[in-house]
């Protein structure tokens, strides 16, 4: 298929301000436009501090929220036009989420494989049991696991890294063309983090799945993404090819973000790099 | 490689404020006659010198929180201290905190030994103004009149670039970074000799994190306190700590000057942690470590890292490697890293 996969057209989203008791409106996403091409899968990083509207943007793309202004189109279909179950089902097949905390994404009382089967049945619409098993097995293989390893196990029996892989496998079952991953590695242990980030790259290259990678970690964004969007207080302050933007940031906020990344090289004098002015580093939210 | 600056091996440092030796702390549960033992801290020995930031790195369930809880004598069932000692030396007196009476502990806490915790919301009372929290925590330790005490608090806040207005605020009125600064002010107001910081910047944004770390560093250098700084974030350790201990599955696997550990990691686990650190400007593929951290209720025999280790050989599956000196001030628990001793 050609043409744009996802178009976000001057989208804003505000919260509050309508009720009697509300004091002010918060503009969480402010006039954002972007476009993903369906011909070429890519990893698009969305970075920014907490409260910059990254997660609201993710929820808008997943159609969990609708924009206050503007339009989001997925393969030309305006998300607000999704009314009937069939269209919604088609949309959910194509756009899947991966959440931040894999321990919270799974019900602790429920066996992991049941999630995969349920997704195969309800979202992917696979009718018989054997085909569901095959779909689950294939998705697990794509993330480097197998059904035999996880069958009958509960979330607490698996590590965070494994659970996050399973969450990604679950999202892959319906054969999506877009994954929206909201901080997928921030709760993952250091020794397992590299494998998840590598997996995102791998999905793009091998399965041609585009990934919207939401993070506050500039270093992994640089490592994994093709394009980058830097957000501050709901607005995109800078965007472009990830490496160009991060090698040579233009906007003062992008520069501040880049300066705040702690380099893993040890300075000869401990603490030396921290000292360059603590008073200016607090960005107020007022 | 390290040079003469590091202390001579096997010999106690002159001003060790904290000496932990042979510490074992297990979670013991008994349910329907089934006894379970989780060896969260297994035979750890370390020393922290005066005026030093000692970092502890390790992933979740490596036992780092259990270790510092034991060091702070804040253990409660099912966590039990099985053996070992935690010796503090504050000025003129030496205390084994695990044997101290509750009264002694009360007098010591906050005065000599204080904490900076991860969730600042858990430390600051949500229904009291910040000033009242300062009074609750620190007033009785300082033996001053209330006006004197409040003046001291204001001066201290000013030193940490905090406006005196924060005293009138409730915690929810402050931003996350601000609250974490207030907890640092709270932990340092009594000028304690020893501070335990448990993931104090993990919940913060990169931009705010750097400011908070700078503040911790500045206040530590000013007071000359010792800090145990726990975080899983190696980049924070690289920038803040003087020495670093790496924990894996309840055991210390490597310890040395931060500069030496990052420059020449000896343990394969440490080497992986450092090699897999993402850095700006680097797109070379990062290696991923196979396997997952072990379950501490049934740790693997021998070296606990051997199922994931690229260098594992037969001996690693049978014997537990001890911490061995490989260079002045640099210890490592690995047969492959200390081949001359393995023979």
Coordinates of C-alpha atoms in Angstrom, one line a residue:
Chain A
X1 CA 0.0 0.0 0.0
X2 CA 1.2 3.5 -0.7
X3 CA 0.3 6.9 0.7
X4 CA 0.6 8.0 4.3
X5 CA 0.1 5.5 7.1
X6 CA -0.6 8.0 9.8
X7 CA -1.3 11.7 9.4
X8 CA -1.6 14.0 12.4
X9 CA -3.0 17.3 11.1
X10 CA -2.7 20.3 13.5
X11 CA -4.0 18.3 16.4
X12 CA -4.6 19.9 19.9
X13 CA -6.0 18.3 23.0
X14 CA -7.0 20.2 26.1
X15 CA -8.2 19.0 29.5
X16 CA -10.4 20.7 32.0
X17 CA -11.9 24.1 31.8
X18 CA -15.4 23.1 31.3
X19 CA -16.8 22.3 34.7
X20 CA -17.8 24.8 37.3
X21 CA -15.0 23.9 39.6
X22 CA -12.1 23.8 37.1
X23 CA -9.7 26.6 37.4
X24 CA -7.9 26.4 34.1
X25 CA -7.6 24.5 30.8
X26 CA -4.5 22.6 30.2
X27 CA -3.4 22.3 26.7
X28 CA -1.6 18.9 26.8
X29 CA -1.0 18.7 23.0
X30 CA -0.8 21.9 21.1
X31 CA -1.0 22.0 17.3
X32 CA 1.0 19.0 16.4
X33 CA 1.4 17.7 12.9
X34 CA 3.3 14.7 11.7
X35 CA 3.1 12.1 9.0
X36 CA 4.3 8.5 8.8
X37 CA 4.7 6.9 5.4
X38 CA 3.3 3.4 4.8
X39 CA 5.9 2.5 2.1
X40 CA 8.8 2.6 4.6
X41 CA 8.6 1.4 8.2
X42 CA 10.4 3.7 10.6
X43 CA 11.0 4.3 14.3
X44 CA 9.9 7.7 15.3
X45 CA 11.0 8.9 18.7
X46 CA 8.9 11.3 20.7
X47 CA 11.0 12.8 23.5
X48 CA 10.4 15.4 26.2
X49 CA 10.2 15.9 30.0
X50 CA 7.3 14.6 32.0
X51 CA 4.2 16.7 31.4
X52 CA 5.2 17.6 27.9
X53 CA 2.3 15.8 26.3
X54 CA 4.0 12.7 25.0
X55 CA 1.6 10.2 26.6
X56 CA -1.4 12.3 25.5
X57 CA -0.1 12.1 22.0
X58 CA 0.2 8.3 22.3
X59 CA -3.4 8.1 23.6
X60 CA -4.6 10.3 20.7
X61 CA -2.9 8.0 18.1
X62 CA -4.4 4.9 19.8
X63 CA -7.8 6.6 19.6
X64 CA -8.2 6.4 23.3
X65 CA -8.7 10.1 23.3
X66 CA -10.1 12.3 20.5
X67 CA -8.5 15.6 19.6
X68 CA -10.1 18.8 20.7
X69 CA -9.0 20.3 17.4
X70 CA -7.5 18.9 14.2
X71 CA -7.6 15.5 12.6
X72 CA -5.8 12.2 12.9
X73 CA -6.0 10.0 9.9
X74 CA -4.9 6.4 9.7
X75 CA -4.6 5.2 6.1
X76 CA -6.8 8.1 5.2
X77 CA -9.5 7.3 7.7
X78 CA -10.4 10.0 10.2
X79 CA -10.3 8.4 13.6
X80 CA -13.3 10.3 14.7
X81 CA -15.3 8.6 12.0
X82 CA -14.8 5.2 13.6
X83 CA -18.2 4.4 14.9
X84 CA -19.0 0.7 14.2
X85 CA -17.3 -2.3 15.8
X86 CA -15.9 -3.6 12.5
X87 CA -14.0 -0.4 11.7
X88 CA -12.8 -0.2 15.2
X89 CA -11.6 -3.8 15.1
X90 CA -9.7 -3.1 11.8
X91 CA -8.1 -0.1 13.4
X92 CA -7.1 -2.0 16.5
X93 CA -5.6 -4.7 14.4
X94 CA -3.4 -2.2 12.7
X95 CA -2.4 0.0 15.6
X96 CA -1.3 -1.6 18.8
X97 CA 0.1 -0.3 22.1
X98 CA 3.0 -1.3 24.3
X99 CA 2.9 0.2 27.8
X100 CA 5.5 1.4 30.2
X101 CA 5.3 -1.0 33.1
X102 CA 4.9 -4.7 32.0
X103 CA 4.1 -5.7 35.6
X104 CA 1.0 -3.5 35.5
X105 CA 0.0 -4.4 32.0
X106 CA -0.7 -8.0 32.9
X107 CA -3.3 -9.1 35.5
X108 CA -1.2 -10.9 38.2
X109 CA -3.9 -13.6 38.6
X110 CA -4.1 -14.5 34.9
X111 CA -1.8 -16.9 33.1
X112 CA 0.3 -15.1 30.4
X113 CA -0.6 -17.4 27.5
X114 CA -4.3 -16.6 28.0
X115 CA -3.6 -13.0 27.0
X116 CA -2.1 -14.1 23.8
X117 CA -5.0 -16.5 23.0
X118 CA -7.5 -13.8 23.9
X119 CA -5.8 -11.3 21.6
X120 CA -5.7 -13.8 18.8
X121 CA -9.4 -14.5 19.2
X122 CA -10.8 -11.1 19.8
X123 CA -8.5 -8.7 18.0
X124 CA -7.0 -10.8 15.2
X125 CA -10.3 -12.8 14.9
X126 CA -8.7 -16.2 14.7
X127 CA -11.4 -18.8 15.0
X128 CA -10.0 -22.1 16.0
X129 CA -7.7 -23.0 18.8
X130 CA -4.9 -24.5 16.8
X131 CA -4.6 -21.4 14.7
X132 CA -4.5 -19.2 17.8
X133 CA -1.7 -21.3 19.1
X134 CA 0.2 -20.9 15.9
X135 CA -0.4 -17.1 15.8
X136 CA 0.9 -16.8 19.4
X137 CA 3.9 -19.0 18.7
X138 CA 4.8 -17.0 15.7
X139 CA 4.5 -13.7 17.5
X140 CA 6.6 -15.1 20.4
X141 CA 9.2 -16.3 18.0
X142 CA 9.4 -12.8 16.6
X143 CA 10.4 -11.5 20.0
X144 CA 12.8 -14.3 20.7
X145 CA 10.6 -16.4 23.0
X146 CA 8.5 -19.5 22.5
X147 CA 5.1 -20.7 23.7
X148 CA 6.6 -23.7 25.5
X149 CA 8.6 -21.2 27.7
X150 CA 5.7 -19.3 28.9
X151 CA 2.7 -21.7 28.8
X152 CA 0.8 -21.7 32.1
X153 CA 3.1 -19.1 33.8
X154 CA 1.9 -16.1 35.8
X155 CA 3.4 -12.6 35.4
X156 CA 5.4 -12.8 38.7
X157 CA 7.3 -15.9 37.4
X158 CA 8.8 -13.8 34.6
X159 CA 11.3 -11.0 34.6
X160 CA 10.4 -7.5 33.5
X161 CA 12.3 -7.9 30.2
X162 CA 10.5 -11.2 29.4
X163 CA 7.1 -9.6 30.2
X164 CA 7.9 -6.6 28.0
X165 CA 8.8 -9.0 25.2
X166 CA 5.5 -10.8 25.7
X167 CA 3.7 -7.5 25.7
X168 CA 5.3 -6.7 22.4
X169 CA 4.5 -10.3 21.1
X170 CA 0.8 -9.7 22.1
X171 CA 0.8 -6.5 20.2
X172 CA 2.2 -8.3 17.1
X173 CA -0.4 -11.0 17.0
X174 CA -3.0 -9.1 14.9
X175 CA -0.2 -8.2 12.4
X176 CA -0.1 -4.4 13.1
X177 CA 1.6 -1.8 10.9
X178 CA 2.1 0.6 13.8
X179 CA 3.2 0.1 17.4
X180 CA 2.8 2.9 19.9
X181 CA 5.4 2.2 22.6
X182 CA 5.1 4.5 25.6
X183 CA 8.3 4.4 27.6
X184 CA 8.8 0.7 26.9
X185 CA 12.2 0.4 28.5
X186 CA 12.1 2.7 31.5
X187 CA 11.0 0.0 33.9
X188 CA 13.3 -2.7 32.5
X189 CA 16.5 -3.7 34.1
X190 CA 19.8 -2.5 32.6
X191 CA 20.9 -5.9 31.6
X192 CA 17.7 -6.6 29.7
X193 CA 17.1 -3.1 28.3
X194 CA 19.4 -3.5 25.3
X195 CA 17.5 -6.5 24.1
X196 CA 14.1 -4.6 24.1
X197 CA 15.6 -1.6 22.2
X198 CA 17.3 -4.0 19.7
X199 CA 13.9 -5.7 19.3
X200 CA 12.2 -2.4 18.3
X201 CA 14.9 -2.0 15.5
X202 CA 14.4 -5.5 14.5
X203 CA 10.6 -5.2 14.2
X204 CA 11.1 -2.3 11.8
X205 CA 13.7 -4.0 9.7
X206 CA 12.2 -7.5 9.6
X207 CA 8.5 -7.1 10.0
X208 CA 8.2 -3.6 8.5
X209 CA 6.3 -2.4 11.6
X210 CA 6.6 1.3 12.2
X211 CA 7.2 2.2 15.9
X212 CA 6.3 5.4 17.7
X213 CA 8.9 5.3 20.5
X214 CA 8.0 7.6 23.3
X215 CA 10.8 8.1 25.8
X216 CA 12.7 10.6 27.9
X217 CA 16.0 8.8 27.2
X218 CA 17.8 10.7 24.4
X219 CA 20.6 8.1 24.2
X220 CA 18.3 5.2 23.3
X221 CA 16.3 7.5 21.0
X222 CA 19.5 8.3 19.2
X223 CA 20.4 4.6 19.0
X224 CA 17.1 3.3 17.7
X225 CA 15.1 5.9 15.9
X226 CA 15.1 7.3 12.3
X227 CA 13.2 10.6 13.1
X228 CA 12.7 12.4 16.3
X229 CA 10.1 14.9 17.7
X230 CA 11.1 16.9 20.7
X231 CA 8.2 18.1 22.8
X232 CA 7.9 20.8 25.4
X233 CA 4.6 21.7 27.1
X234 CA 2.5 20.2 24.4
X235 CA 4.3 21.7 21.4
X236 CA 6.9 20.2 19.1
X237 CA 9.9 22.4 19.5
X238 CA 12.2 20.6 17.1
X239 CA 11.9 17.6 14.7
X240 CA 13.8 15.9 12.0
X241 CA 16.2 13.1 11.3
X242 CA 17.1 11.8 14.8
X243 CA 20.9 11.9 14.3
X244 CA 20.9 15.4 12.8
X245 CA 18.7 16.8 15.5
X246 CA 20.6 15.3 18.3
X247 CA 24.0 16.0 16.9
X248 CA 23.2 19.6 16.4
X249 CA 20.1 20.7 18.3
X250 CA 18.8 24.1 17.5
X251 CA 16.1 24.9 20.0
X252 CA 17.2 26.0 23.4
X253 CA 15.1 23.3 25.0
X254 CA 16.6 20.6 22.8
X255 CA 20.0 21.8 23.8
X256 CA 19.0 21.7 27.5
X257 CA 17.8 18.2 27.1
X258 CA 21.0 17.1 25.4
X259 CA 23.1 18.8 28.0
X260 CA 21.2 17.0 30.8
X261 CA 22.0 13.6 29.5
X262 CA 24.6 12.1 31.8
X263 CA 27.5 10.8 29.8
X264 CA 28.6 7.3 31.0
X265 CA 32.2 8.4 30.7
X266 CA 33.7 8.9 34.1
X267 CA 35.2 12.4 34.6
X268 CA 38.6 12.4 36.2
X269 CA 37.1 14.5 39.0
X270 CA 33.9 12.9 40.3
X271 CA 30.9 15.3 40.1
X272 CA 32.8 17.7 37.8
X273 CA 30.2 17.6 35.0
X274 CA 27.2 18.0 37.4
X275 CA 28.3 21.4 38.6
X276 CA 27.7 23.6 35.6
X277 CA 24.8 25.4 37.2
X278 CA 22.1 23.6 39.2
X279 CA 19.9 26.7 39.6
X280 CA 19.0 26.9 35.9
X281 CA 18.3 23.3 35.4
X282 CA 14.8 23.2 37.0
X283 CA 12.2 23.8 34.3
X284 CA 9.1 25.1 35.9
X285 CA 5.7 23.8 35.1
X286 CA 3.9 26.8 36.4
Chain B
X1 CA 44.5 1.1 35.7
X2 CA 44.6 2.5 39.2
X3 CA 47.7 3.9 40.8
X4 CA 48.9 4.7 44.3
X5 CA 45.9 6.7 45.2
X6 CA 43.8 3.7 46.1
X7 CA 44.2 2.1 49.6
X8 CA 46.4 -0.9 50.0
X9 CA 44.6 -4.2 49.7
X10 CA 43.6 -6.2 52.7
X11 CA 44.3 -3.4 55.1
X12 CA 41.5 -1.4 56.7
X13 CA 41.1 2.2 55.5
X14 CA 42.1 4.8 58.1
X15 CA 38.7 6.5 58.3
X16 CA 36.1 3.9 57.5
X17 CA 32.8 5.4 58.7
X18 CA 31.0 2.2 57.9
X19 CA 32.4 -1.3 58.0
X20 CA 30.1 -4.1 56.8
X21 CA 31.5 -7.6 57.3
X22 CA 30.2 -10.9 56.2
X23 CA 26.6 -9.6 56.2
X24 CA 23.9 -12.1 55.3
X25 CA 20.2 -11.1 55.4
X26 CA 17.6 -13.6 54.3
X27 CA 13.8 -13.3 53.9
X28 CA 12.5 -16.4 55.7
X29 CA 8.9 -17.4 55.4
X30 CA 7.1 -20.4 56.5
X31 CA 3.7 -21.2 55.0
X32 CA 1.9 -24.5 55.8
X33 CA 5.2 -26.0 56.9
X34 CA 7.0 -25.1 53.7
X35 CA 10.1 -23.0 54.6
X36 CA 11.4 -20.6 52.0
X37 CA 14.5 -18.7 52.2
X38 CA 15.4 -15.9 49.9
X39 CA 19.0 -15.0 50.2
X40 CA 18.8 -11.3 49.3
X41 CA 22.1 -10.3 50.9
X42 CA 24.6 -13.1 50.9
X43 CA 28.0 -12.5 52.5
X44 CA 28.7 -8.9 51.7
X45 CA 31.7 -7.0 53.1
X46 CA 32.4 -3.4 52.3
X47 CA 33.8 -0.3 53.8
X48 CA 32.8 3.3 53.2
X49 CA 35.4 6.0 54.1
X50 CA 34.7 9.5 55.4
X51 CA 33.8 12.1 52.8
X52 CA 33.2 9.6 50.1
X53 CA 30.2 8.7 47.9
X54 CA 30.0 5.0 47.6
X55 CA 27.7 3.8 44.8
X56 CA 25.8 0.5 44.8
X57 CA 24.7 -0.6 41.4
X58 CA 22.5 -3.6 40.5
X59 CA 19.3 -4.4 38.9
X60 CA 15.9 -5.0 40.6
X61 CA 16.0 -8.0 42.9
X62 CA 19.8 -7.9 43.2
X63 CA 19.4 -7.2 46.9
X64 CA 20.6 -3.6 46.9
X65 CA 17.5 -2.3 48.8
X66 CA 17.7 -5.2 51.3
X67 CA 21.4 -4.3 51.8
X68 CA 20.8 -0.7 52.7
X69 CA 17.8 -1.6 54.8
X70 CA 20.0 -3.8 56.8
X71 CA 22.7 -1.2 57.0
X72 CA 20.1 1.2 58.4
X73 CA 18.9 -1.4 60.9
X74 CA 15.5 -1.1 59.4
X75 CA 14.8 -4.8 59.1
X76 CA 11.6 -6.4 60.1
X77 CA 10.2 -9.9 59.5
X78 CA 10.4 -11.8 57.3
X79 CA 13.8 -10.1 56.7
X80 CA 16.3 -11.5 59.1
X81 CA 20.0 -10.8 59.6
X82 CA 21.6 -14.2 59.7
X83 CA 25.2 -13.2 60.4
X84 CA 27.7 -10.4 60.0
X85 CA 28.1 -7.0 61.5
X86 CA 27.4 -3.4 60.4
X87 CA 29.8 -1.1 62.3
X88 CA 29.5 2.6 62.2
X89 CA 32.1 4.9 63.6
X90 CA 30.7 8.3 64.4
X91 CA 33.3 10.7 65.8
X92 CA 34.2 9.2 69.1
X93 CA 31.9 6.2 69.3
X94 CA 31.6 3.0 67.4
X95 CA 28.2 1.3 67.1
X96 CA 27.3 -2.0 65.7
X97 CA 23.9 -0.9 64.5
X98 CA 22.6 -4.4 64.4
X99 CA 23.1 -4.7 68.2
X100 CA 22.1 -1.2 69.1
X101 CA 19.2 -0.7 71.5
X102 CA 16.1 1.1 70.2
X103 CA 16.9 4.2 72.2
X104 CA 20.4 4.4 70.8
X105 CA 19.0 4.0 67.3
X106 CA 16.5 6.8 67.8
X107 CA 19.2 9.2 68.9
X108 CA 21.4 8.2 66.0
X109 CA 18.8 8.4 63.2
X110 CA 18.7 11.7 61.4
X111 CA 21.5 13.1 63.7
X112 CA 24.2 10.8 62.5
X113 CA 22.5 8.7 59.9
X114 CA 19.9 10.0 57.5
X115 CA 18.1 8.9 54.3
X116 CA 17.1 10.3 51.0
X117 CA 14.4 8.2 49.5
X118 CA 13.0 7.6 46.1
X119 CA 9.4 8.6 46.6
X120 CA 9.7 12.1 48.1
X121 CA 5.9 11.9 48.6
X122 CA 6.4 9.1 51.1
X123 CA 8.8 11.1 53.2
X124 CA 6.9 14.4 53.3
X125 CA 3.6 14.3 55.2
X126 CA 1.0 15.3 52.6
X127 CA -1.3 17.0 55.2
X128 CA 1.4 19.0 56.9
X129 CA 3.3 22.0 55.6
X130 CA 7.0 21.5 54.8
X131 CA 8.0 23.5 57.8
X132 CA 6.1 21.2 60.2
X133 CA 7.8 18.3 58.6
X134 CA 11.2 19.9 59.3
X135 CA 10.2 20.3 62.9
X136 CA 8.9 16.7 63.2
X137 CA 12.1 15.3 61.8
X138 CA 14.9 17.4 63.0
X139 CA 13.9 19.8 65.9
X140 CA 14.6 17.4 68.8
X141 CA 18.0 16.4 67.4
X142 CA 19.4 19.9 67.3
X143 CA 18.7 21.1 70.9
X144 CA 17.9 24.7 69.9
X145 CA 15.0 27.0 70.5
X146 CA 12.3 27.1 67.9
X147 CA 13.3 30.6 66.4
X148 CA 16.9 29.5 66.2
X149 CA 15.9 26.2 64.6
X150 CA 13.7 27.9 62.0
X151 CA 16.5 30.4 61.2
X152 CA 18.8 27.4 60.7
X153 CA 16.3 25.8 58.4
X154 CA 16.0 28.9 56.3
X155 CA 19.8 29.3 56.0
X156 CA 20.1 25.6 55.0
X157 CA 17.4 26.0 52.3
X158 CA 19.1 29.1 51.0
X159 CA 22.4 27.1 50.7
X160 CA 20.5 24.6 48.6
X161 CA 19.0 27.3 46.3
X162 CA 15.5 26.8 47.8
X163 CA 13.3 29.8 48.5
X164 CA 12.1 30.0 52.1
X165 CA 8.5 30.0 50.6
X166 CA 8.7 26.3 50.3
X167 CA 8.3 26.0 54.1
X168 CA 4.8 27.3 53.8
X169 CA 3.8 25.0 51.0
X170 CA 2.2 21.6 51.2
X171 CA 4.1 18.8 49.4
X172 CA 1.5 18.6 46.5
X173 CA 2.1 22.2 45.7
X174 CA 5.7 21.5 44.8
X175 CA 7.0 19.9 41.6
X176 CA 8.7 16.5 41.8
X177 CA 12.2 18.0 41.5
X178 CA 11.4 20.6 44.2
X179 CA 10.1 18.0 46.6
X180 CA 13.2 15.9 46.1
X181 CA 15.3 18.9 46.9
X182 CA 13.3 19.5 50.0
X183 CA 13.9 15.9 51.1
X184 CA 17.6 16.4 50.5
X185 CA 17.5 19.5 52.7
X186 CA 15.6 17.5 55.3
X187 CA 18.2 14.7 55.2
X188 CA 21.1 17.1 55.5
X189 CA 19.8 19.7 58.0
X190 CA 21.4 17.9 61.0
X191 CA 24.8 17.6 59.1
X192 CA 24.8 13.8 59.5
X193 CA 28.0 11.9 59.1
X194 CA 26.3 9.3 57.0
X195 CA 23.6 9.5 54.4
X196 CA 21.8 6.7 52.6
X197 CA 20.3 7.6 49.3
X198 CA 18.0 5.0 47.7
X199 CA 17.3 5.8 44.0
X200 CA 16.7 9.5 44.9
X201 CA 16.6 10.6 41.2
X202 CA 15.0 7.6 39.5
X203 CA 11.5 9.1 39.3
X204 CA 12.8 12.4 38.0
X205 CA 13.1 13.8 34.6
X206 CA 16.6 14.0 33.0
X207 CA 16.7 17.8 33.2
X208 CA 15.6 17.8 36.9
X209 CA 17.7 14.8 37.7
X210 CA 20.9 16.6 36.8
X211 CA 20.1 19.5 39.1
X212 CA 19.3 17.2 42.0
X213 CA 22.5 15.2 41.6
X214 CA 24.5 18.4 41.5
X215 CA 22.9 19.4 44.7
X216 CA 23.6 16.1 46.4
X217 CA 27.2 16.3 45.3
X218 CA 27.6 19.9 46.5
X219 CA 26.0 19.3 49.9
X220 CA 28.1 16.2 50.4
X221 CA 31.3 18.0 49.6
X222 CA 30.4 20.8 52.0
X223 CA 29.4 18.6 55.0
X224 CA 32.1 16.0 54.4
X225 CA 29.5 13.3 54.9
X226 CA 29.7 9.8 53.5
X227 CA 26.9 8.7 51.2
X228 CA 25.8 5.3 50.1
X229 CA 24.1 6.0 46.8
X230 CA 22.0 3.3 45.4
X231 CA 20.8 3.3 41.8
X232 CA 20.6 1.0 38.8
X233 CA 21.5 3.8 36.5
X234 CA 25.2 3.4 35.6
X235 CA 25.4 6.9 34.0
X236 CA 24.5 8.4 37.4
X237 CA 27.3 6.4 39.1
X238 CA 29.8 7.5 36.5
X239 CA 29.1 11.1 37.2
X240 CA 28.6 11.1 41.0
X241 CA 30.3 8.3 42.9
X242 CA 33.9 8.0 44.1
X243 CA 33.8 4.3 44.5
X244 CA 31.4 1.7 43.2
X245 CA 30.1 -1.7 44.2
X246 CA 28.3 -3.9 41.7
X247 CA 25.7 -6.3 43.1
X248 CA 24.4 -9.3 41.3
X249 CA 21.8 -11.7 42.8
X250 CA 22.5 -10.8 46.4
X251 CA 26.3 -10.7 46.2
X252 CA 28.9 -8.1 45.6
X253 CA 30.7 -9.1 42.4
X254 CA 33.0 -6.1 41.9
X255 CA 34.2 -3.1 43.8
X256 CA 36.6 -0.4 43.1
X257 CA 37.1 3.3 42.2
X258 CA 34.4 4.3 39.8
X259 CA 37.1 5.5 37.4
X260 CA 38.8 2.1 37.4
X261 CA 35.6 0.2 37.1
X262 CA 34.4 2.1 34.1
X263 CA 37.9 2.2 32.6
X264 CA 38.6 -1.5 33.0
X265 CA 35.7 -3.6 34.3
X266 CA 36.9 -7.0 35.4
X267 CA 33.7 -8.9 36.1
X268 CA 31.8 -10.0 32.9
X269 CA 28.5 -8.7 34.3
X270 CA 30.0 -5.2 35.0
X271 CA 31.6 -5.3 31.5
X272 CA 28.2 -6.0 30.0
X273 CA 26.5 -3.2 32.0
X274 CA 29.1 -0.7 30.8
X275 CA 29.2 -1.9 27.2
X276 CA 25.5 -1.8 26.9
X277 CA 25.1 1.8 28.1
X278 CA 23.5 3.8 25.4
X279 CA 25.3 7.0 24.6
X280 CA 24.5 10.0 22.5
X281 CA 26.2 9.8 19.1
X282 CA 26.6 6.0 19.2
X283 CA 24.6 3.8 16.9
X284 CA 26.8 0.7 16.9
X285 CA 24.7 -2.4 17.8
X286 CA 24.6 -3.1 21.5
X287 CA 25.0 -6.6 22.8
X288 CA 22.2 -8.0 24.8
X289 CA 22.8 -10.3 27.7
X290 CA 21.1 -13.7 27.4
X291 CA 18.9 -15.1 30.2
X292 CA 17.4 -13.4 33.1
X293 CA 18.4 -12.6 36.7
X294 CA 18.1 -15.6 38.9
X295 CA 15.4 -16.3 41.4
X296 CA 17.0 -15.7 44.8
X297 CA 14.9 -18.5 46.5
X298 CA 16.7 -21.0 44.3
X299 CA 20.0 -19.3 43.1
X300 CA 22.1 -21.3 40.7
X301 CA 25.0 -23.3 42.3
X302 CA 28.5 -21.9 42.1
X303 CA 28.8 -18.4 40.7
X304 CA 25.3 -16.9 40.5
X305 CA 26.1 -15.3 37.2
X306 CA 27.4 -18.4 35.4
X307 CA 24.2 -19.3 33.5
X308 CA 24.4 -15.9 31.7
X309 CA 28.2 -15.6 31.6
X310 CA 30.1 -15.8 28.3
X311 CA 33.3 -16.8 30.2
X312 CA 31.8 -19.6 32.4
X313 CA 33.7 -22.8 32.8
X314 CA 33.3 -25.9 34.8
X315 CA 34.6 -24.4 38.0
X316 CA 32.1 -21.6 38.0
X317 CA 29.2 -24.1 38.1
X318 CA 30.6 -25.7 41.3
X319 CA 32.3 -23.1 43.4
X320 CA 31.4 -19.7 44.6
X321 CA 34.1 -17.2 43.7
X322 CA 35.3 -15.0 46.6
X323 CA 36.1 -11.3 46.3
X324 CA 39.8 -11.1 45.4
X325 CA 42.0 -8.1 45.0
X326 CA 43.0 -7.6 41.4
X327 CA 44.6 -4.2 41.8
X328 CA 45.0 -1.7 44.6
X329 CA 41.5 -0.8 45.8
X330 CA 39.8 -3.0 43.2
X331 CA 38.2 -6.3 44.1
X332 CA 36.3 -8.8 41.9
X333 CA 34.5 -12.1 42.5
X334 CA 35.2 -14.0 39.3
X335 CA 37.4 -17.0 38.5
X336 CA 37.8 -15.8 34.9
X337 CA 38.9 -12.3 36.0
X338 CA 41.5 -13.6 38.4
X339 CA 43.0 -16.5 36.5
X340 CA 46.3 -16.5 38.3
X341 CA 44.5 -17.2 41.6
X342 CA 42.2 -19.8 40.0
X343 CA 45.0 -22.2 39.3

